[in-house]
PDB file of C-alpha atoms in Angstrom:
ATOM      1  CA  MET A  22      -3.811   1.771 -16.908  1.00 43.00           C
ATOM      2  CA  SER A  23      -4.894   1.576 -13.270  1.00 59.00           C
ATOM      3  CA  ASP A  24      -2.118   3.967 -12.223  1.00 56.00           C
ATOM      4  CA  LYS A  25      -3.733   6.663 -14.373  1.00 49.00           C
ATOM      5  CA  ILE A  26      -6.844   6.266 -12.217  1.00 48.00           C
ATOM      6  CA  TYR A  27      -5.413   5.825  -8.728  1.00 48.00           C
ATOM      7  CA  PHE A  28      -2.661   8.414  -9.143  1.00 51.00           C
ATOM      8  CA  ASN A  29      -4.857  10.998 -10.864  1.00 58.00           C
ATOM      9  CA  THR A  30      -5.305  13.945  -8.499  1.00 55.00           C
ATOM     10  CA  SER A  31      -7.013  16.342 -10.893  1.00 55.00           C
ATOM     11  CA  ASN A  32     -10.531  17.482 -10.055  1.00 55.00           C
ATOM     12  CA  LYS A  33     -11.059  19.161 -13.429  1.00 55.00           C
ATOM     13  CA  LEU A  34     -14.161  18.308 -15.417  1.00 56.00           C
ATOM     14  CA  ASN A  35     -13.179  17.541 -18.980  1.00 74.00           C
ATOM     15  CA  PHE A  36     -14.439  15.870 -22.117  1.00 72.00           C
ATOM     16  CA  LYS A  37     -12.393  12.725 -21.615  1.00 80.00           C
ATOM     17  CA  LYS A  38     -13.778  12.193 -18.118  1.00 83.00           C
ATOM     18  CA  ARG A  39     -17.320  12.558 -19.449  1.00 85.00           C
ATOM     19  CA  VAL A  40     -16.669  10.035 -22.221  1.00 84.00           C
ATOM     20  CA  VAL A  41     -15.236   7.536 -19.719  1.00 83.00           C
ATOM     21  CA  ASN A  42     -18.319   7.919 -17.536  1.00 88.00           C
ATOM     22  CA  LEU A  43     -20.817   7.469 -20.373  1.00 86.00           C
ATOM     23  CA  THR A  44     -18.926   4.549 -21.902  1.00 88.00           C
ATOM     24  CA  THR A  45     -18.469   2.566 -18.700  1.00 89.00           C
ATOM     25  CA  ARG A  46     -22.053   3.165 -17.574  1.00 85.00           C
ATOM     26  CA  ALA A  47     -23.391   1.948 -20.928  1.00 90.00           C
ATOM     27  CA  HIS A  48     -21.088  -1.086 -20.887  1.00 86.00           C
ATOM     28  CA  HIS A  49     -22.294  -2.039 -17.404  1.00 87.00           C
ATOM     29  CA  LYS A  50     -25.938  -1.664 -18.399  1.00 87.00           C
ATOM     30  CA  LEU A  51     -25.721  -3.601 -21.683  1.00 85.00           C
ATOM     31  CA  ALA A  52     -23.265  -6.346 -20.695  1.00 86.00           C
ATOM     32  CA  PRO A  53     -22.844  -6.372 -16.911  1.00 83.00           C
ATOM     33  CA  ASN A  54     -20.738  -9.521 -16.587  1.00 92.00           C
ATOM     34  CA  HIS A  55     -18.368  -8.568 -19.383  1.00 92.00           C
ATOM     35  CA  ALA A  56     -18.156  -5.046 -17.973  1.00 89.00           C
ATOM     36  CA  LYS A  57     -17.157  -6.391 -14.543  1.00 91.00           C
ATOM     37  CA  ARG A  58     -14.437  -8.575 -16.066  1.00 91.00           C
ATOM     38  CA  SER A  59     -13.081  -5.614 -18.032  1.00 91.00           C
ATOM     39  CA  ALA A  60     -13.241  -3.375 -14.969  1.00 89.00           C
ATOM     40  CA  LYS A  61     -11.392  -5.928 -12.878  1.00 89.00           C
ATOM     41  CA  ASN A  62      -8.588  -6.064 -15.448  1.00 90.00           C
ATOM     42  CA  LEU A  63      -8.425  -2.274 -15.600  1.00 89.00           C
ATOM     43  CA  LEU A  64      -8.857  -1.325 -11.947  1.00 89.00           C
ATOM     44  CA  LEU A  65      -7.120  -4.197 -10.171  1.00 92.00           C
ATOM     45  CA  THR A  66      -4.085  -4.739 -12.390  1.00 91.00           C
ATOM     46  CA  PRO A  67      -1.065  -2.834 -11.049  1.00 92.00           C
ATOM     47  CA  VAL A  68       1.920  -1.872 -13.152  1.00 88.00           C
ATOM     48  CA  ARG A  69       4.735  -4.412 -12.811  1.00 88.00           C
ATOM     49  CA  SER A  70       7.392  -1.839 -12.049  1.00 81.00           C
ATOM     50  CA  LYS A  71      11.043  -2.532 -12.757  1.00 82.00           C
ATOM     51  CA  PRO A  72      13.573  -2.290  -9.885  1.00 83.00           C
ATOM     52  CA  LYS A  73      13.946   1.306  -8.722  1.00 80.00           C
ATOM     53  CA  ASN A  74      17.364   1.060  -7.059  1.00 91.00           C
ATOM     54  CA  GLN A  75      20.591  -0.875  -7.401  1.00 93.00           C
ATOM     55  CA  GLN A  76      20.546  -4.209  -5.614  1.00 95.00           C
ATOM     56  CA  PRO A  77      22.610  -3.993  -2.408  1.00 97.00           C
ATOM     57  CA  GLU A  78      25.507  -6.377  -1.881  1.00 97.00           C
ATOM     58  CA  GLY A  79      24.528  -9.403   0.175  1.00 97.00           C
ATOM     59  CA  LEU A  80      20.823  -9.325  -0.750  1.00 98.00           C
ATOM     60  CA  ILE A  81      19.272 -12.797  -0.598  1.00 98.00           C
ATOM     61  CA  LYS A  82      16.309 -13.539  -2.838  1.00 98.00           C
ATOM     62  CA  ALA A  83      13.892 -16.309  -1.918  1.00 98.00           C
ATOM     63  CA  GLU A  84      10.229 -17.289  -2.166  1.00 98.00           C
ATOM     64  CA  VAL A  85       7.379 -17.904   0.250  1.00 97.00           C
ATOM     65  CA  HIS A  86       4.173 -19.791  -0.570  1.00 97.00           C
ATOM     66  CA  THR A  87       0.952 -18.034   0.480  1.00 97.00           C
ATOM     67  CA  SER A  88      -2.752 -18.248  -0.259  1.00 95.00           C
ATOM     68  CA  GLU A  89      -2.115 -15.566  -2.913  1.00 96.00           C
ATOM     69  CA  GLY A  90       0.563 -17.619  -4.655  1.00 96.00           C
ATOM     70  CA  VAL A  91       4.341 -17.516  -4.493  1.00 98.00           C
ATOM     71  CA  LEU A  92       5.711 -14.186  -3.282  1.00 98.00           C
ATOM     72  CA  LYS A  93       9.286 -13.068  -3.919  1.00 98.00           C
ATOM     73  CA  THR A  94      11.246 -12.025  -0.827  1.00 98.00           C
ATOM     74  CA  TYR A  95      14.429  -9.970  -0.413  1.00 98.00           C
ATOM     75  CA  ARG A  96      16.527 -10.335   2.737  1.00 98.00           C
ATOM     76  CA  LEU A  97      19.488  -8.233   3.854  1.00 98.00           C
ATOM     77  CA  GLY A  98      21.527  -8.348   7.059  1.00 98.00           C
ATOM     78  CA  SER A  99      21.159 -10.449  10.197  1.00 97.00           C
ATOM     79  CA  GLY A 100      19.460 -10.144  13.557  1.00 97.00           C
ATOM     80  CA  PRO A 101      15.832  -9.361  14.497  1.00 98.00           C
ATOM     81  CA  VAL A 102      13.565  -8.816  11.508  1.00 98.00           C
ATOM     82  CA  TRP A 103      12.100  -5.538  10.280  1.00 98.00           C
ATOM     83  CA  LEU A 104       9.507  -6.270   7.602  1.00 98.00           C
ATOM     84  CA  PHE A 105       9.023  -3.921   4.617  1.00 98.00           C
ATOM     85  CA  THR A 106       5.727  -3.660   2.699  1.00 98.00           C
ATOM     86  CA  HIS A 107       5.466  -1.470  -0.425  1.00 97.00           C
ATOM     87  CA  GLY A 108       2.495   0.265  -2.019  1.00 96.00           C
ATOM     88  CA  TRP A 109       0.372   0.004  -5.163  1.00 95.00           C
ATOM     89  CA  SER A 110       2.396  -0.645  -8.329  1.00 94.00           C
ATOM     90  CA  GLY A 111       5.561  -0.594  -6.215  1.00 95.00           C
ATOM     91  CA  THR A 112       8.265  -3.164  -5.586  1.00 96.00           C
ATOM     92  CA  ALA A 113      10.532  -4.181  -2.755  1.00 97.00           C
ATOM     93  CA  SER A 114      13.412  -2.507  -4.613  1.00 97.00           C
ATOM     94  CA  GLN A 115      12.055   0.908  -3.617  1.00 97.00           C
ATOM     95  CA  PHE A 116      13.201   0.076  -0.090  1.00 98.00           C
ATOM     96  CA  TYR A 117      16.785  -0.975  -0.937  1.00 98.00           C
ATOM     97  CA  PRO A 118      18.450   2.198   0.441  1.00 97.00           C
ATOM     98  CA  LEU A 119      16.454   2.074   3.688  1.00 98.00           C
ATOM     99  CA  MET A 120      16.951  -1.698   3.919  1.00 98.00           C
ATOM    100  CA  SER A 121      20.707  -1.140   3.739  1.00 98.00           C
ATOM    101  CA  TYR A 122      20.509   1.368   6.568  1.00 98.00           C
ATOM    102  CA  VAL A 123      18.432  -1.009   8.714  1.00 98.00           C
ATOM    103  CA  ALA A 124      20.860  -3.874   8.068  1.00 98.00           C
ATOM    104  CA  GLN A 125      23.790  -1.651   9.062  1.00 98.00           C
ATOM    105  CA  GLN A 126      22.141  -1.101  12.446  1.00 98.00           C
ATOM    106  CA  GLY A 127      22.248  -4.830  13.240  1.00 98.00           C
ATOM    107  CA  PHE A 128      18.866  -5.993  11.963  1.00 98.00           C
ATOM    108  CA  THR A 129      17.496  -8.164   9.182  1.00 98.00           C
ATOM    109  CA  ALA A 130      15.634  -6.119   6.569  1.00 98.00           C
ATOM    110  CA  LEU A 131      13.044  -8.337   4.874  1.00 98.00           C
ATOM    111  CA  ALA A 132      11.004  -6.982   1.967  1.00 98.00           C
ATOM    112  CA  TYR A 133       8.739  -8.718  -0.506  1.00 98.00           C
ATOM    113  CA  ASP A 134       6.704  -8.048  -3.634  1.00 97.00           C
ATOM    114  CA  HIS A 135       2.954  -8.004  -3.022  1.00 97.00           C
ATOM    115  CA  PRO A 136       0.663 -10.290  -5.081  1.00 97.00           C
ATOM    116  CA  ALA A 137       0.567  -9.149  -8.724  1.00 95.00           C
ATOM    117  CA  HIS A 138       3.577  -6.889  -8.108  1.00 96.00           C
ATOM    118  CA  GLY A 139       7.251  -7.156  -8.989  1.00 95.00           C
ATOM    119  CA  GLU A 140       8.338 -10.785  -9.328  1.00 95.00           C
ATOM    120  CA  SER A 141       5.509 -12.273  -7.248  1.00 97.00           C
ATOM    121  CA  GLU A 142       2.668 -14.371  -8.620  1.00 97.00           C
ATOM    122  CA  GLY A 143      -0.873 -13.079  -8.981  1.00 94.00           C
ATOM    123  CA  LEU A 144      -2.990 -11.173 -11.465  1.00 90.00           C
ATOM    124  CA  TYR A 145      -4.872  -8.696  -9.296  1.00 93.00           C
ATOM    125  CA  GLY A 146      -3.937  -6.340  -6.489  1.00 93.00           C
ATOM    126  CA  HIS A 147      -6.224  -5.053  -3.731  1.00 95.00           C
ATOM    127  CA  ILE A 148      -6.253  -4.711   0.054  1.00 96.00           C
ATOM    128  CA  PRO A 149      -7.623  -8.222   0.792  1.00 96.00           C
ATOM    129  CA  ALA A 150      -4.864  -9.752  -1.361  1.00 96.00           C
ATOM    130  CA  PHE A 151      -2.226  -7.505   0.249  1.00 97.00           C
ATOM    131  CA  VAL A 152      -3.389  -8.594   3.717  1.00 97.00           C
ATOM    132  CA  ALA A 153      -3.519 -12.291   2.786  1.00 97.00           C
ATOM    133  CA  GLY A 154      -0.013 -12.146   1.329  1.00 97.00           C
ATOM    134  CA  LEU A 155       1.316 -10.375   4.419  1.00 98.00           C
ATOM    135  CA  GLU A 156      -0.280 -12.988   6.666  1.00 97.00           C
ATOM    136  CA  GLY A 157       1.380 -15.755   4.662  1.00 96.00           C
ATOM    137  CA  LEU A 158       4.755 -14.100   4.994  1.00 96.00           C
ATOM    138  CA  LEU A 159       4.321 -13.625   8.749  1.00 97.00           C
ATOM    139  CA  ASP A 160       3.397 -17.307   9.119  1.00 97.00           C
ATOM    140  CA  SER A 161       6.794 -18.224   7.696  1.00 95.00           C
ATOM    141  CA  GLU A 162       8.916 -15.722   9.644  1.00 96.00           C
ATOM    142  CA  ASP A 163      10.008 -15.589  13.284  1.00 92.00           C
ATOM    143  CA  ASN A 164      11.432 -12.761  15.411  1.00 95.00           C
ATOM    144  CA  VAL A 165       9.643  -9.925  13.605  1.00 98.00           C
ATOM    145  CA  VAL A 166      10.262  -6.823  15.742  1.00 98.00           C
ATOM    146  CA  GLY A 167       8.972  -4.024  13.512  1.00 98.00           C
ATOM    147  CA  LEU A 168       7.330  -3.130  10.204  1.00 98.00           C
ATOM    148  CA  ILE A 169       8.019  -0.375   7.679  1.00 98.00           C
ATOM    149  CA  GLY A 170       5.334   0.356   5.115  1.00 98.00           C
ATOM    150  CA  HIS A 171       4.740   2.755   2.251  1.00 98.00           C
ATOM    151  CA  SER A 172       1.448   4.086   0.870  1.00 97.00           C
ATOM    152  CA  MET A 173      -1.112   1.281   0.370  1.00 96.00           C
ATOM    153  CA  GLY A 174       1.231  -1.123   2.132  1.00 98.00           C
ATOM    154  CA  THR A 175       0.653   0.854   5.334  1.00 98.00           C
ATOM    155  CA  ALA A 176      -3.104   0.317   5.125  1.00 97.00           C
ATOM    156  CA  ALA A 177      -2.623  -3.414   4.578  1.00 97.00           C
ATOM    157  CA  ALA A 178      -0.300  -3.628   7.590  1.00 98.00           C
ATOM    158  CA  ILE A 179      -2.724  -1.843   9.887  1.00 98.00           C
ATOM    159  CA  GLU A 180      -5.637  -3.953   8.639  1.00 98.00           C
ATOM    160  CA  CYS A 181      -3.713  -7.211   9.107  1.00 97.00           C
ATOM    161  CA  LYS A 182      -4.827  -9.038  12.276  1.00 96.00           C
ATOM    162  CA  HIS A 183      -1.865 -11.424  12.481  1.00 97.00           C
ATOM    163  CA  ALA A 184      -0.673 -11.839  16.080  1.00 97.00           C
ATOM    164  CA  LYS A 185       2.953 -11.077  15.147  1.00 97.00           C
ATOM    165  CA  LEU A 186       2.026  -7.520  14.138  1.00 97.00           C
ATOM    166  CA  GLN A 187      -0.102  -6.500  17.084  1.00 95.00           C
ATOM    167  CA  ASN A 188       2.562  -5.346  19.537  1.00 96.00           C
ATOM    168  CA  ILE A 189       5.445  -4.219  17.347  1.00 98.00           C
ATOM    169  CA  PRO A 190       6.313  -0.651  16.264  1.00 98.00           C
ATOM    170  CA  LEU A 191       5.277   0.668  12.857  1.00 98.00           C
ATOM    171  CA  LEU A 192       7.076   3.098  10.589  1.00 98.00           C
ATOM    172  CA  LEU A 193       4.503   4.420   8.130  1.00 98.00           C
ATOM    173  CA  ILE A 194       5.843   6.324   5.119  1.00 98.00           C
ATOM    174  CA  ALA A 195       3.299   8.403   3.156  1.00 98.00           C
ATOM    175  CA  PRO A 196       0.469   6.358   4.668  1.00 98.00           C
ATOM    176  CA  VAL A 197      -3.055   6.186   3.268  1.00 97.00           C
ATOM    177  CA  LEU A 198      -4.971   6.293   6.543  1.00 98.00           C
ATOM    178  CA  ASP A 199      -8.214   7.358   4.828  1.00 97.00           C
ATOM    179  CA  TYR A 200      -8.070   4.382   2.459  1.00 95.00           C
ATOM    180  CA  VAL A 201     -11.731   4.031   1.473  1.00 94.00           C
ATOM    181  CA  ASP A 202     -12.239   7.749   0.843  1.00 93.00           C
ATOM    182  CA  ASN A 203      -8.950   7.886  -1.077  1.00 91.00           C
ATOM    183  CA  LEU A 204      -9.872   4.896  -3.244  1.00 91.00           C
ATOM    184  CA  PHE A 205     -13.408   5.945  -4.123  1.00 91.00           C
ATOM    185  CA  GLY A 206     -12.316   9.538  -4.626  1.00 89.00           C
ATOM    186  CA  SER A 207      -9.637   8.494  -7.117  1.00 88.00           C
ATOM    187  CA  VAL A 208     -12.072   6.414  -9.160  1.00 90.00           C
ATOM    188  CA  ALA A 209     -14.712   9.156  -9.066  1.00 89.00           C
ATOM    189  CA  ARG A 210     -12.189  11.742 -10.342  1.00 87.00           C
ATOM    190  CA  SER A 211     -11.419   9.508 -13.308  1.00 87.00           C
ATOM    191  CA  GLY A 212     -15.044   9.562 -14.445  1.00 91.00           C
ATOM    192  CA  TYR A 213     -15.318   5.784 -14.230  1.00 91.00           C
ATOM    193  CA  SER A 214     -18.776   4.428 -13.480  1.00 93.00           C
ATOM    194  CA  MET A 215     -19.061   4.211  -9.703  1.00 93.00           C
ATOM    195  CA  ARG A 216     -21.821   1.630  -9.957  1.00 94.00           C
ATOM    196  CA  LEU A 217     -19.556  -0.611 -12.017  1.00 94.00           C
ATOM    197  CA  PHE A 218     -16.673  -0.065  -9.609  1.00 93.00           C
ATOM    198  CA  GLU A 219     -18.916  -0.929  -6.663  1.00 94.00           C
ATOM    199  CA  ALA A 220     -19.950  -4.144  -8.427  1.00 95.00           C
ATOM    200  CA  VAL A 221     -16.285  -5.160  -8.748  1.00 94.00           C
ATOM    201  CA  VAL A 222     -15.693  -4.292  -5.090  1.00 94.00           C
ATOM    202  CA  GLY A 223     -18.721  -6.388  -4.155  1.00 95.00           C
ATOM    203  CA  ASP A 224     -17.285  -9.458  -5.865  1.00 94.00           C
ATOM    204  CA  ILE A 225     -13.992  -9.062  -3.986  1.00 94.00           C
ATOM    205  CA  GLN A 226     -15.841  -8.623  -0.696  1.00 94.00           C
ATOM    206  CA  ASP A 227     -17.706 -11.863  -1.291  1.00 94.00           C
ATOM    207  CA  GLN A 228     -14.617 -13.784  -2.407  1.00 94.00           C
ATOM    208  CA  TYR A 229     -12.459 -12.761   0.557  1.00 95.00           C
ATOM    209  CA  ARG A 230     -15.219 -12.106   3.107  1.00 94.00           C
ATOM    210  CA  PHE A 231     -13.604  -8.720   3.588  1.00 95.00           C
ATOM    211  CA  PRO A 232     -16.201  -5.896   3.616  1.00 93.00           C
ATOM    212  CA  ILE A 233     -14.663  -2.721   2.262  1.00 92.00           C
ATOM    213  CA  GLN A 234     -16.466  -0.605   4.842  1.00 90.00           C
ATOM    214  CA  SER A 235     -14.596  -2.510   7.542  1.00 95.00           C
ATOM    215  CA  ILE A 236     -11.325  -1.069   6.205  1.00 96.00           C
ATOM    216  CA  ASP A 237     -10.427   1.754   8.568  1.00 97.00           C
ATOM    217  CA  PRO A 238      -6.651   2.245   8.972  1.00 98.00           C
ATOM    218  CA  TYR A 239      -7.139   5.511  10.861  1.00 98.00           C
ATOM    219  CA  GLY A 240      -9.480   4.007  13.441  1.00 98.00           C
ATOM    220  CA  LYS A 241      -7.401   0.867  13.883  1.00 98.00           C
ATOM    221  CA  LEU A 242      -4.191   2.884  14.253  1.00 98.00           C
ATOM    222  CA  ALA A 243      -5.789   4.807  17.117  1.00 98.00           C
ATOM    223  CA  LYS A 244      -6.289   1.542  19.015  1.00 97.00           C
ATOM    224  CA  ARG A 245      -2.715   0.300  18.709  1.00 97.00           C
ATOM    225  CA  VAL A 246      -0.602   0.272  21.876  1.00 96.00           C
ATOM    226  CA  ALA A 247       2.829   0.000  20.244  1.00 98.00           C
ATOM    227  CA  PRO A 248       4.488   3.212  19.001  1.00 98.00           C
ATOM    228  CA  THR A 249       4.125   4.438  15.437  1.00 98.00           C
ATOM    229  CA  VAL A 250       6.177   7.033  13.579  1.00 98.00           C
ATOM    230  CA  ILE A 251       4.764   8.552  10.394  1.00 98.00           C
ATOM    231  CA  VAL A 252       7.039  10.129   7.787  1.00 98.00           C
ATOM    232  CA  HIS A 253       5.011  12.197   5.340  1.00 98.00           C
ATOM    233  CA  ASP A 254       5.796  14.965   2.883  1.00 98.00           C
ATOM    234  CA  GLU A 255       3.668  18.059   3.276  1.00 97.00           C
ATOM    235  CA  GLN A 256       3.252  18.344  -0.501  1.00 96.00           C
ATOM    236  CA  ASP A 257       2.375  14.672  -1.112  1.00 97.00           C
ATOM    237  CA  ARG A 258      -0.118  14.642  -4.014  1.00 93.00           C
ATOM    238  CA  PHE A 259      -1.308  11.054  -3.600  1.00 93.00           C
ATOM    239  CA  THR A 260      -1.896  10.501   0.115  1.00 95.00           C
ATOM    240  CA  ASN A 261      -3.285  13.099   2.480  1.00 96.00           C
ATOM    241  CA  TYR A 262      -0.679  14.705   4.728  1.00 98.00           C
ATOM    242  CA  GLU A 263      -3.362  16.437   6.800  1.00 98.00           C
ATOM    243  CA  VAL A 264      -4.769  13.065   7.852  1.00 98.00           C
ATOM    244  CA  SER A 265      -1.329  12.050   9.115  1.00 98.00           C
ATOM    245  CA  ARG A 266      -1.013  15.303  11.022  1.00 98.00           C
ATOM    246  CA  GLN A 267      -4.430  14.786  12.565  1.00 98.00           C
ATOM    247  CA  ALA A 268      -3.442  11.274  13.644  1.00 98.00           C
ATOM    248  CA  ALA A 269      -0.300  12.569  15.350  1.00 98.00           C
ATOM    249  CA  ASN A 270      -2.296  15.275  17.134  1.00 98.00           C
ATOM    250  CA  GLU A 271      -5.017  12.915  18.337  1.00 98.00           C
ATOM    251  CA  MET A 272      -3.116   9.689  19.048  1.00 98.00           C
ATOM    252  CA  PRO A 273      -0.561   9.649  21.919  1.00 97.00           C
ATOM    253  CA  LYS A 274       1.355   6.708  20.426  1.00 98.00           C
ATOM    254  CA  VAL A 275       1.800   8.358  17.006  1.00 98.00           C
ATOM    255  CA  THR A 276       4.654  10.712  16.083  1.00 98.00           C
ATOM    256  CA  LEU A 277       4.866  12.631  12.793  1.00 98.00           C
ATOM    257  CA  LEU A 278       8.072  13.604  10.998  1.00 98.00           C
ATOM    258  CA  THR A 279       7.323  16.054   8.185  1.00 98.00           C
ATOM    259  CA  THR A 280       9.414  16.368   5.039  1.00 98.00           C
ATOM    260  CA  GLN A 281       9.461  19.037   2.346  1.00 97.00           C
ATOM    261  CA  GLY A 282       9.948  18.477  -1.375  1.00 96.00           C
ATOM    262  CA  GLN A 283      10.244  14.685  -1.136  1.00 97.00           C
ATOM    263  CA  GLY A 284       6.865  13.867  -2.655  1.00 97.00           C
ATOM    264  CA  HIS A 285       5.243  10.466  -2.404  1.00 97.00           C
ATOM    265  CA  GLY A 286       8.161   8.286  -3.484  1.00 95.00           C
ATOM    266  CA  ARG A 287      11.473   9.999  -2.709  1.00 96.00           C
ATOM    267  CA  VAL A 288      10.421  10.295   0.941  1.00 98.00           C
ATOM    268  CA  MET A 289      11.254   6.573   1.277  1.00 97.00           C
ATOM    269  CA  GLN A 290      14.933   7.498   0.963  1.00 96.00           C
ATOM    270  CA  SER A 291      14.816  10.586   3.150  1.00 97.00           C
ATOM    271  CA  SER A 292      16.925  11.203   6.240  1.00 97.00           C
ATOM    272  CA  GLU A 293      13.631  11.478   8.154  1.00 98.00           C
ATOM    273  CA  ALA A 294      12.836   7.840   7.305  1.00 98.00           C
ATOM    274  CA  GLN A 295      16.171   6.813   8.824  1.00 98.00           C
ATOM    275  CA  GLN A 296      15.529   9.042  11.830  1.00 98.00           C
ATOM    276  CA  ALA A 297      12.118   7.427  12.324  1.00 98.00           C
ATOM    277  CA  PHE A 298      13.693   3.982  12.282  1.00 98.00           C
ATOM    278  CA  ASP A 299      16.237   5.055  14.876  1.00 98.00           C
ATOM    279  CA  LEU A 300      13.458   6.339  17.130  1.00 97.00           C
ATOM    280  CA  LEU A 301      11.556   3.064  16.936  1.00 98.00           C
ATOM    281  CA  SER A 302      14.461   0.610  17.040  1.00 96.00           C
ATOM    282  CA  LYS A 303      16.175   2.172  20.066  1.00 86.00           C
TER     283      LYS A 303
END
């Protein structure tokens, strides 16, 4: 259900949107605690997607224990490690083609399923959980020389303060650099009660001590000293291409490779994604 909210890009006012707004507002007013529990299940439960691509030969599956539970990892190749972090309702399998390319260049490609995604443990997905899971993975891994992220996984990577990420290159595919605006805009377009949504966000902030207004991938990217290459499709309907273009224009360490007709997902398998890796790895 949450995908219908977060991946809804329509701004049209319609009867269904009005009904959703009235119903969720009334629920929150009459039974606030029950409404928050229902909202958490609806808004923070990603779709457990099935593998998107054929498993490459030589892939090693393992597990790593983190504060967010046991996360499933997928390792291919040998050599210095490039870490892969997927987006909302995604899985590590989306990266299999690019992982194969990275492994062929003499590196280890290491992907994992975020909490509540794929084969990993967890019930709820959100940025604080994504960051905590990433930190747990980094604690268990040495010789990380780069990171490749997609969509919401890019925001989590930029927000992560782990020392192993601070001075390595980033390859950001269809990044969501305006995360807070993107998130609240998606929920608002659905008609869902914003007051109820803010109450759910408040509980997460308190639990993780992670204020949502502190989430600023764009601002934090501007302060990074290591190079970043963004690969973004000009017609991406889910994350804002213009924000990526602005970042490349304003930030000396950021380069943008633009694709056409690849959308939000297929761009992960584009020749531009491989080209971006070559630029960063060499």
